[in-house]
Coordinates of C-alpha atoms in Angstrom, one line a residue:
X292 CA 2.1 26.5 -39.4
X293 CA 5.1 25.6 -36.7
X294 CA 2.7 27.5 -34.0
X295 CA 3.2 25.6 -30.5
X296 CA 1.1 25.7 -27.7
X297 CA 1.0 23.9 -24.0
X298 CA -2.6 22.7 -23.4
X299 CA -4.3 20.8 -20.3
X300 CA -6.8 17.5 -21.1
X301 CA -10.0 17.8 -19.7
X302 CA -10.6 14.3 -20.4
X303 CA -9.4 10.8 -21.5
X304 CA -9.2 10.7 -25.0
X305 CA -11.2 7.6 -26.1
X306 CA -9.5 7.1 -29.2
X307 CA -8.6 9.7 -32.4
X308 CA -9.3 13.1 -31.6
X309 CA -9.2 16.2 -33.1
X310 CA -8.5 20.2 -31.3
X311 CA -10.3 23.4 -32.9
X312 CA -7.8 26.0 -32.4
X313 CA -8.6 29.2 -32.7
X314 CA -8.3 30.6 -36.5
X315 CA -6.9 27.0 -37.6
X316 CA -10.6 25.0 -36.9
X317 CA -10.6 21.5 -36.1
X318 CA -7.5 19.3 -37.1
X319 CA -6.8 15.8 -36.4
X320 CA -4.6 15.1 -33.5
X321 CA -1.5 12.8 -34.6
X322 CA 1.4 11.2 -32.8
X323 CA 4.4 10.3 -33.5
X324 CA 5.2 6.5 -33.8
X325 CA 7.9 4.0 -33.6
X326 CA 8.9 4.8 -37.5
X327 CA 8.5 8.6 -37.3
X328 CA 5.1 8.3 -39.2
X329 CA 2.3 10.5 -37.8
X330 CA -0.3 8.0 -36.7
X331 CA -4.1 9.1 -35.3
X332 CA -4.1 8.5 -31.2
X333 CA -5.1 5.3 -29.3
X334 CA -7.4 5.6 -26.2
X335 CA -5.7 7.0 -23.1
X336 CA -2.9 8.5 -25.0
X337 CA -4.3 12.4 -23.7
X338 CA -5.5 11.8 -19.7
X339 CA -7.0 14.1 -18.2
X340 CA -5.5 17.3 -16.4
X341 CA -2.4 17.0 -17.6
X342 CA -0.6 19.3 -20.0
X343 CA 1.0 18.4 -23.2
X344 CA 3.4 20.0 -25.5
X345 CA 1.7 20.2 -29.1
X346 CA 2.7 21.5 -32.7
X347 CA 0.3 22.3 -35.8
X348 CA 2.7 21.8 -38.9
X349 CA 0.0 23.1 -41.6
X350 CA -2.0 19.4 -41.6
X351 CA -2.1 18.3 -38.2
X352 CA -1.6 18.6 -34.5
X353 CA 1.2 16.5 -33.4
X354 CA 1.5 15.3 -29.7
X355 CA 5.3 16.6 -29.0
X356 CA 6.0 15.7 -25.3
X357 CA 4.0 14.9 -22.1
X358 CA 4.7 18.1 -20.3
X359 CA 5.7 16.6 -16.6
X360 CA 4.5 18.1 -13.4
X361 CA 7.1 18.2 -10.4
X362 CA 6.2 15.2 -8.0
X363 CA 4.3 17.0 -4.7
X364 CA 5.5 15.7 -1.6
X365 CA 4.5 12.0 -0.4
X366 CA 2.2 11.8 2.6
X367 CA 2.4 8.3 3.0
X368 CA 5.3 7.4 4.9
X369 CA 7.3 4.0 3.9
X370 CA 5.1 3.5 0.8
X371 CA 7.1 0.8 -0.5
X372 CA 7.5 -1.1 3.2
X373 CA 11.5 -0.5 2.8
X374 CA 11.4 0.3 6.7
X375 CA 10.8 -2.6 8.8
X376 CA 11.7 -1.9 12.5
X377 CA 9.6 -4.8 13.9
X378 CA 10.4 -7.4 11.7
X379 CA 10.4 -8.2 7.8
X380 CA 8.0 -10.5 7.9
X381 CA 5.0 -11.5 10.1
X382 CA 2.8 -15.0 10.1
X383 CA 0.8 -16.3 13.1
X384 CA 3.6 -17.7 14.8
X385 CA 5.8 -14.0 14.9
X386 CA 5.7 -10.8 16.8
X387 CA 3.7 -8.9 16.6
X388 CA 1.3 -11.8 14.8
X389 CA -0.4 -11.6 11.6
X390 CA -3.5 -10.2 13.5
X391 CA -6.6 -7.9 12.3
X392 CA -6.0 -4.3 13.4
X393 CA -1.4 -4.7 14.1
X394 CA 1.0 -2.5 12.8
X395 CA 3.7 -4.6 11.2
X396 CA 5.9 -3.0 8.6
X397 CA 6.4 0.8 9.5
X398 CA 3.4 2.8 9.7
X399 CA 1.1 0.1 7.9
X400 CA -1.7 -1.2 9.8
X401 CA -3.0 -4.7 9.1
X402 CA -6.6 -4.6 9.2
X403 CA -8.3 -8.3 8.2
X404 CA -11.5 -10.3 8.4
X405 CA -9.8 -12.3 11.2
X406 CA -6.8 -13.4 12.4
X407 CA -4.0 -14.8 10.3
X408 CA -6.0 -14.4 6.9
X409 CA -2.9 -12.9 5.3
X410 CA 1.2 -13.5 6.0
X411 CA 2.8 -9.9 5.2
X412 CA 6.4 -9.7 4.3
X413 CA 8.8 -7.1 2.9
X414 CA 9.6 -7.9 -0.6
X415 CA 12.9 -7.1 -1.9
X416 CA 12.8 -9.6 -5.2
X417 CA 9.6 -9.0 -7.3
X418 CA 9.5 -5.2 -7.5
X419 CA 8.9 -2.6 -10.4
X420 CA 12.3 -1.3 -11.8
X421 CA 13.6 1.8 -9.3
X422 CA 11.7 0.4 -6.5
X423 CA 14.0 -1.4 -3.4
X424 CA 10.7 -3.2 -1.8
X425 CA 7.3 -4.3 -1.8
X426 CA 4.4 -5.7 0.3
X427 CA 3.9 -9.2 0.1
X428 CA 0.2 -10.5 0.8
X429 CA 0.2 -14.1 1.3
X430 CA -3.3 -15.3 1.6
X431 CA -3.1 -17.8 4.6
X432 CA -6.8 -18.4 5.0
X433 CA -9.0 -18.8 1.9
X434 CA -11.5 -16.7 0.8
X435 CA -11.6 -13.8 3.2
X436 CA -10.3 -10.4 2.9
X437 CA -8.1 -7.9 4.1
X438 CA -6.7 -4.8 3.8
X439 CA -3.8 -2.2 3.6
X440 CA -4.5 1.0 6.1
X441 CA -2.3 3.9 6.9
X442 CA -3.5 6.8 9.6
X443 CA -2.0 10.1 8.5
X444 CA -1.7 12.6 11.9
X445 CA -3.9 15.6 12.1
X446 CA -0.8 17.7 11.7
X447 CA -0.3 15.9 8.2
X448 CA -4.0 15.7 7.2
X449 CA -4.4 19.5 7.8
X450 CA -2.7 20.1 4.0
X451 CA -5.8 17.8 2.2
X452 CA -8.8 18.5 4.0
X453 CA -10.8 21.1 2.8
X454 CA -9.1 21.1 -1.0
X455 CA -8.6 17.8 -3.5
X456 CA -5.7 14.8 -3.0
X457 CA -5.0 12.0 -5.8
X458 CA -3.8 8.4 -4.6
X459 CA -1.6 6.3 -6.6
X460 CA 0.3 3.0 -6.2
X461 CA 1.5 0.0 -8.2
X462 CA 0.5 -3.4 -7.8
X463 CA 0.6 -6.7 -9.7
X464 CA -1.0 -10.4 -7.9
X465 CA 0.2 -14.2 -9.0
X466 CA -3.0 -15.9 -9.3
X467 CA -6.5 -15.7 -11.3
X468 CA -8.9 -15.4 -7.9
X469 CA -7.0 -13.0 -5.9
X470 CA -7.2 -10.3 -8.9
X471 CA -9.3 -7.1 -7.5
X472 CA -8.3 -4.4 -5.5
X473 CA -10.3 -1.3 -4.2
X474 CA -9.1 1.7 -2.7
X475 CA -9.8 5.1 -1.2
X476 CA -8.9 7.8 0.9
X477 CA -11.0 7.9 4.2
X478 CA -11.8 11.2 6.7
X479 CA -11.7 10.8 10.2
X480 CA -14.2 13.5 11.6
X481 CA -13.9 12.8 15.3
X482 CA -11.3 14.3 17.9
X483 CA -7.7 14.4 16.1
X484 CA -5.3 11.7 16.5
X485 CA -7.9 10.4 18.6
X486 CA -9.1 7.3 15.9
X487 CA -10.5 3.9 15.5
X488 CA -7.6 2.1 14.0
X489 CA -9.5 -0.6 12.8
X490 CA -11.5 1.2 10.2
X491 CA -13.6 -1.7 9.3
X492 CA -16.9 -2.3 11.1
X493 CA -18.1 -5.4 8.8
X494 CA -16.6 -6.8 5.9
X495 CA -19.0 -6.6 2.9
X496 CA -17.8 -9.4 0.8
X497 CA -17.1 -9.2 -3.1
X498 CA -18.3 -5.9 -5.3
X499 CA -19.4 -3.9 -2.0
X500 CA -16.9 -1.9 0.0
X501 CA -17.0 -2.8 3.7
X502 CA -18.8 -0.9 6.0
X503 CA -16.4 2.0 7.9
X504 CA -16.3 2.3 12.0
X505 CA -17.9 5.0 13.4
X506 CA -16.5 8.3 12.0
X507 CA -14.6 7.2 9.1
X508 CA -15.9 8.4 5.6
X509 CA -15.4 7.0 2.4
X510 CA -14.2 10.3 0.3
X511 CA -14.5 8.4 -2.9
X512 CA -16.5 5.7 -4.4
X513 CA -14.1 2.7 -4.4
X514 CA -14.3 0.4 -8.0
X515 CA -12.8 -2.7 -8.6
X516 CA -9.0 -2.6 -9.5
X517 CA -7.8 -5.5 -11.9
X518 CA -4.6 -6.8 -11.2
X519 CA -2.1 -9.2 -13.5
X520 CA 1.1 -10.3 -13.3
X521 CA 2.9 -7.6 -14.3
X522 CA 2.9 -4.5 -12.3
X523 CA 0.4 -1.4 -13.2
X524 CA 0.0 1.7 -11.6
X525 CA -3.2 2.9 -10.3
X526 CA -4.1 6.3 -9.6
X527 CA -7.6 7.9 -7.7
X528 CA -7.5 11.5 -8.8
X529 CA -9.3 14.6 -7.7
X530 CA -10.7 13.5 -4.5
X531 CA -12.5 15.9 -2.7
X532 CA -11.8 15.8 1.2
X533 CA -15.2 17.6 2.4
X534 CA -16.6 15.5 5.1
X535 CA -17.4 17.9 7.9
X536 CA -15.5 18.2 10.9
X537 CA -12.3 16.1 9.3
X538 CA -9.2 15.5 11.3
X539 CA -7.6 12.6 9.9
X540 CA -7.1 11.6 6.5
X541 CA -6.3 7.7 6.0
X542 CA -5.4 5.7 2.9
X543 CA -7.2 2.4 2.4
X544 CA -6.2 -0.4 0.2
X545 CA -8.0 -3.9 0.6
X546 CA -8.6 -7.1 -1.5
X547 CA -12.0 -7.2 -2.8
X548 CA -12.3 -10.5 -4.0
X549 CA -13.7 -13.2 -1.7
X550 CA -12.7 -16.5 -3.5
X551 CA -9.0 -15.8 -2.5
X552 CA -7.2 -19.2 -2.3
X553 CA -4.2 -19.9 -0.1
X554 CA -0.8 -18.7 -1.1
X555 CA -2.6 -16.3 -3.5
X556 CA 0.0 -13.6 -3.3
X557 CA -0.9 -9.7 -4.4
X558 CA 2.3 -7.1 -4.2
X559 CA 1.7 -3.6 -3.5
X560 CA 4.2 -0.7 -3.5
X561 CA 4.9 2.8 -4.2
X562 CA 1.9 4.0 -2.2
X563 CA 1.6 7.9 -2.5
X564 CA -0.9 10.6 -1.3
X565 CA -0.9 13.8 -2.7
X566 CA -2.5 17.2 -2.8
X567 CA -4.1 18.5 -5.9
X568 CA -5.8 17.2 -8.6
X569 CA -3.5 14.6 -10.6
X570 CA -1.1 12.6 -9.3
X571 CA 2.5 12.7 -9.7
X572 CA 5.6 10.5 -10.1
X573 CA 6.5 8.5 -7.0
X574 CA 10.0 9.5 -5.8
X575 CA 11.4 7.4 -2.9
X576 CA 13.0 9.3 0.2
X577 CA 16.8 8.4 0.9
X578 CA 16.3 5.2 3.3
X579 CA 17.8 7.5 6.2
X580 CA 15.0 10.3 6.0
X581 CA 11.9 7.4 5.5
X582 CA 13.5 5.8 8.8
X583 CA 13.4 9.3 10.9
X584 CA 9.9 9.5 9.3
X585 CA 8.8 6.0 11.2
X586 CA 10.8 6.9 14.3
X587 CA 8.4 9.7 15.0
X588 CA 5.5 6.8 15.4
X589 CA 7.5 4.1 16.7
X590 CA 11.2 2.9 17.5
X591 CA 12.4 -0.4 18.7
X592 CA 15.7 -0.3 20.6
X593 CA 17.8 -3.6 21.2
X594 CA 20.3 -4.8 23.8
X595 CA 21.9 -7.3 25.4
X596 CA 24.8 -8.2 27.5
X597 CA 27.4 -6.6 25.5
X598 CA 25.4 -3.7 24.5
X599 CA 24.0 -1.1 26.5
X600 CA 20.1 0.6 26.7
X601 CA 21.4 3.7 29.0
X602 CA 23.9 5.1 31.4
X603 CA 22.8 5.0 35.2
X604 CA 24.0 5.5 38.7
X605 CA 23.6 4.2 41.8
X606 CA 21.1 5.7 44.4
X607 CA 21.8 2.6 47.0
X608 CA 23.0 -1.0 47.6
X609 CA 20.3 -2.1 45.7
X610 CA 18.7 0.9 43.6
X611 CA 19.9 2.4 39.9
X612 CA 18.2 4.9 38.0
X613 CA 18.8 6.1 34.1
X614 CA 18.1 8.2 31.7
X615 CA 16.7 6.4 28.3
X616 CA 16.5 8.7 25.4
X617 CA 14.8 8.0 22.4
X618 CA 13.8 9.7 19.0
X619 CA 10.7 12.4 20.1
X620 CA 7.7 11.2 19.5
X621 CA 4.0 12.4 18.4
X622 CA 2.9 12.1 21.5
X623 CA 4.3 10.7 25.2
X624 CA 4.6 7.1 23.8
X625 CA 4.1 3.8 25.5
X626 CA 7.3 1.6 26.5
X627 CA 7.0 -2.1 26.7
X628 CA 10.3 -4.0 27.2
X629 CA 11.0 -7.8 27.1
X630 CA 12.6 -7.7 30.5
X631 CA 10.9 -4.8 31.9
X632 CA 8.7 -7.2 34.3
X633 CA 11.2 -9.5 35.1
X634 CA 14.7 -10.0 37.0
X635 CA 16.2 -9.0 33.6
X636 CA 18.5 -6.5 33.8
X637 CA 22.0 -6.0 34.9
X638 CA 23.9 -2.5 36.0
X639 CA 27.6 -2.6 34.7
X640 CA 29.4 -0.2 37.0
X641 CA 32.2 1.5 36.3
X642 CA 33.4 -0.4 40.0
X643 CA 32.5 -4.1 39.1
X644 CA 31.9 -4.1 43.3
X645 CA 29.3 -1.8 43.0
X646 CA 27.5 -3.7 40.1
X647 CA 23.9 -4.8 40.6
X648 CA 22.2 -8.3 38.8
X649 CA 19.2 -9.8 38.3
X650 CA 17.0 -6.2 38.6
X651 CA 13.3 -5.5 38.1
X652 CA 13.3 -2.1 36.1
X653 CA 10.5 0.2 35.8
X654 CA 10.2 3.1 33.3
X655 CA 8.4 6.3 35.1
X656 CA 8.4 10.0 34.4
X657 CA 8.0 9.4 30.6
X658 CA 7.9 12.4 28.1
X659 CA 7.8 12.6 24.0
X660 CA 11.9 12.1 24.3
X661 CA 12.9 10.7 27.0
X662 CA 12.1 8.1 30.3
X663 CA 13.8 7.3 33.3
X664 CA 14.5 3.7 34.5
X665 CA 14.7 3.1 37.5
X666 CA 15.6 -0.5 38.7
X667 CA 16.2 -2.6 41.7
X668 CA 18.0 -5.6 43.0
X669 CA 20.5 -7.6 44.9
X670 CA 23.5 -6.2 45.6
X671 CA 27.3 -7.6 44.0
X672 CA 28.9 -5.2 46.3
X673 CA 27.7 -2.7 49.1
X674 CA 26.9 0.3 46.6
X675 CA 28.2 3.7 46.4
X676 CA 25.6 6.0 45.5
X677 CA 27.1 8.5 42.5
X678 CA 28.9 5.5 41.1
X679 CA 28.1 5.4 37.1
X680 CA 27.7 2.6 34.9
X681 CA 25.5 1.1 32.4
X682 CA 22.1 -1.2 31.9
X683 CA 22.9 -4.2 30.2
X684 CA 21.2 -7.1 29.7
X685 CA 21.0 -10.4 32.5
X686 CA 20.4 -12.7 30.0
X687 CA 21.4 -14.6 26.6
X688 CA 20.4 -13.2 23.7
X689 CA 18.8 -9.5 22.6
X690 CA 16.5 -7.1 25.0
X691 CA 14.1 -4.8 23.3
X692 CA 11.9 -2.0 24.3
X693 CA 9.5 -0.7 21.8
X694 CA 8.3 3.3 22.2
X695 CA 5.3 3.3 20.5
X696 CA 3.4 6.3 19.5
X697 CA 1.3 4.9 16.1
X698 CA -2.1 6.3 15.8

């Protein structure tokens, strides 16, 4: 009597249970109710591998306390879509579009069967408590499906592959036919970081998991999620990452259902990828920490004709180069600007006589951090090479460049 011991579950209990103990023999398992009264268990009050606190008090063993594991690091990044450098939300008439195989929000990849099945927008209103966003789905063409992907780098796969990771998330729909989720973690076992973002060769339809591009691996065996209108959290435990030759690990979430209507909506959030056996509780990153996260994959700098991109100088009457830093990235990212191919750009010298307008720019020696730009032009004045100043903007309105890096 009053003997307390820490146990781990094996197994879901499937309703009241009883523990043999050595030199006590099998008692009944109790709990504790609203009243204080010892009541037997319910089914899935025990889950399995976790540990709970228990007492035997002479009759019974009483359920104390759910004895909490620390929450293991998140390997999704922006798992609740709070980081939104390209826009918050994306149709078929936005940039980037609503397209199959597009990163929208931060590090999630759109992959659909089609263009513009679904509109995808941050979600700030209907959230879980403690959550500041979710993922919108907004079924725009009926009865196709779509899906939720994010790429983890090799670098970041390296801590899974080999041992066991457990994937949780909460989600919650609006409608009757677009109610079922799947979702797994897929193995990449091809050259790292070298991947088919669009992991979907064929979309299977209803109650069969689509068919994976060429070296992608389902690690699990995907089953039908059940969503309401309330949020639940689902959790994918003890996944074993043993495909040979793995790289990249990726996280796949996609409706199954095939009789979606439009304006269906399903929200998802607090996406989390783990290593070990059981999952843990999700625990968002301070909003600055998620942001350098993204930055390392993509970053999307603006200006205009008040703000500057870069300092320069001039090389001639009709020549400026620069120095644009950025964030480093992954790898030696791609730049794309909205005036980058056109007379665009203006050079704000320190002597307004030695200002150049109206300049093509180019970006050239390129590295993870850094790029120069080098643009050219007709003269305001004569030019004075060593004279500093600033790129600017020729134009109304914002310039951007996006550095992109995504997998």
């Amino acid at each position: 009597t009053g003997s307390q011991y820490i146990i781990k579950i094996s197994a879901d209990n499937t309703g009241a249970s009883t523990l043999n103990i050595s030199a006590v023999a099998a008692k009944d398992i109790k709990k504790y109710d609203g009243a204080g009264a010892k009541v037997a268990l319910e089914a899935g009050d025990l889950q399995a591998n976790q540990y709970y606190h228990i007492l035997y008090d002479g009759t019974d063993i009483v359920v104390l306390t759910l004895v909490k594991q620390p929450a293991n690091p998140n390997l999704i990044i922006n798992g609740q879509g709070a980081v939104a450098q390209r826009g918050t939300s994306f149709t078929s008439a936005t940039s980037p579009l609503n397209s199959d195989d597009t990163y929208l929000l931060d590090r999630m990849l759109l992959v659909s069967d089609g263009n513009d099945i679904v509109d995808i927008t941050q979600e700030t209103s209907v959230i879980p408590t403690g959550s500041y966003s979710s993922i919108k789905f907004d079924q725009e063409t009926a009865n196709k499906q779509w899906g939720y992907v994010q790429i983890l780098e090799a670098k970041d796969s390296a801590s899974i592959i080999g041992g066991v990771a457990s994937l949780s998330f909460q989600a919650r729909n609006n409608s009757t036919t677009a109610e079922t989720l799947r979702a797994a973690i897929i193995s990449w076992d091809s050259t790292a970081d070298v991947v088919t973002s669009d992991v979907v060769a064929t979309w299977a339809g209803a109650g069969t998991n689509p068919t994976l591009a060429t070296n992608w691996t389902y690690e699990n065996t995907p089953s039908d999620l059940t969503l309401t209108t309330s949020y639940q959290t689902f959790k994918i435990q003890n996944i074993s990452i043993d495909t040979a030759s793995t790289t990249n690990v990726a996280v796949f979430i996609w409706l199954d259902d095939t009789d979606a209507t439009v304006g269906d909506l399903i929200y998802i959030t607090d996406i989390k990828l783990e290593a070990g056996a059981v999952t843990t509780d999700f625990k968002a990153r301070p909003y600055s920490e998620e942001l350098d996260l993204c930055l390392r994959f993509f970053q999307r700098n603006e200006y205009s004709t008040t703000k500057s991109i870069c300092m320069g100088a001039v090389q001639s009457s009709s020549s400026i180069i620069g120095l644009f830093q950025f964030k480093e990235k992954r790898i030696i990212p791609s730049l794309s600007s909205t005036f980058a191919t056109s007379t665009g750009w203006d050079f704000r010298a320190i002597n307004a006589a030695n200002s150049l307008a109206a300049m093509n720019a180019t970006f050239s020696g390129i590295t993870k951090n850094s790029s120069l730009l080098i643009a050219s032009g007709s003269a305001h004045g004569a030019g004075a090479n060593g004279i500093a100043g600033d790129f600017r903007s020729a134009t109304g309105g914002n310039g951007i460049i996006d550095i992109n890096s995504e997998l």
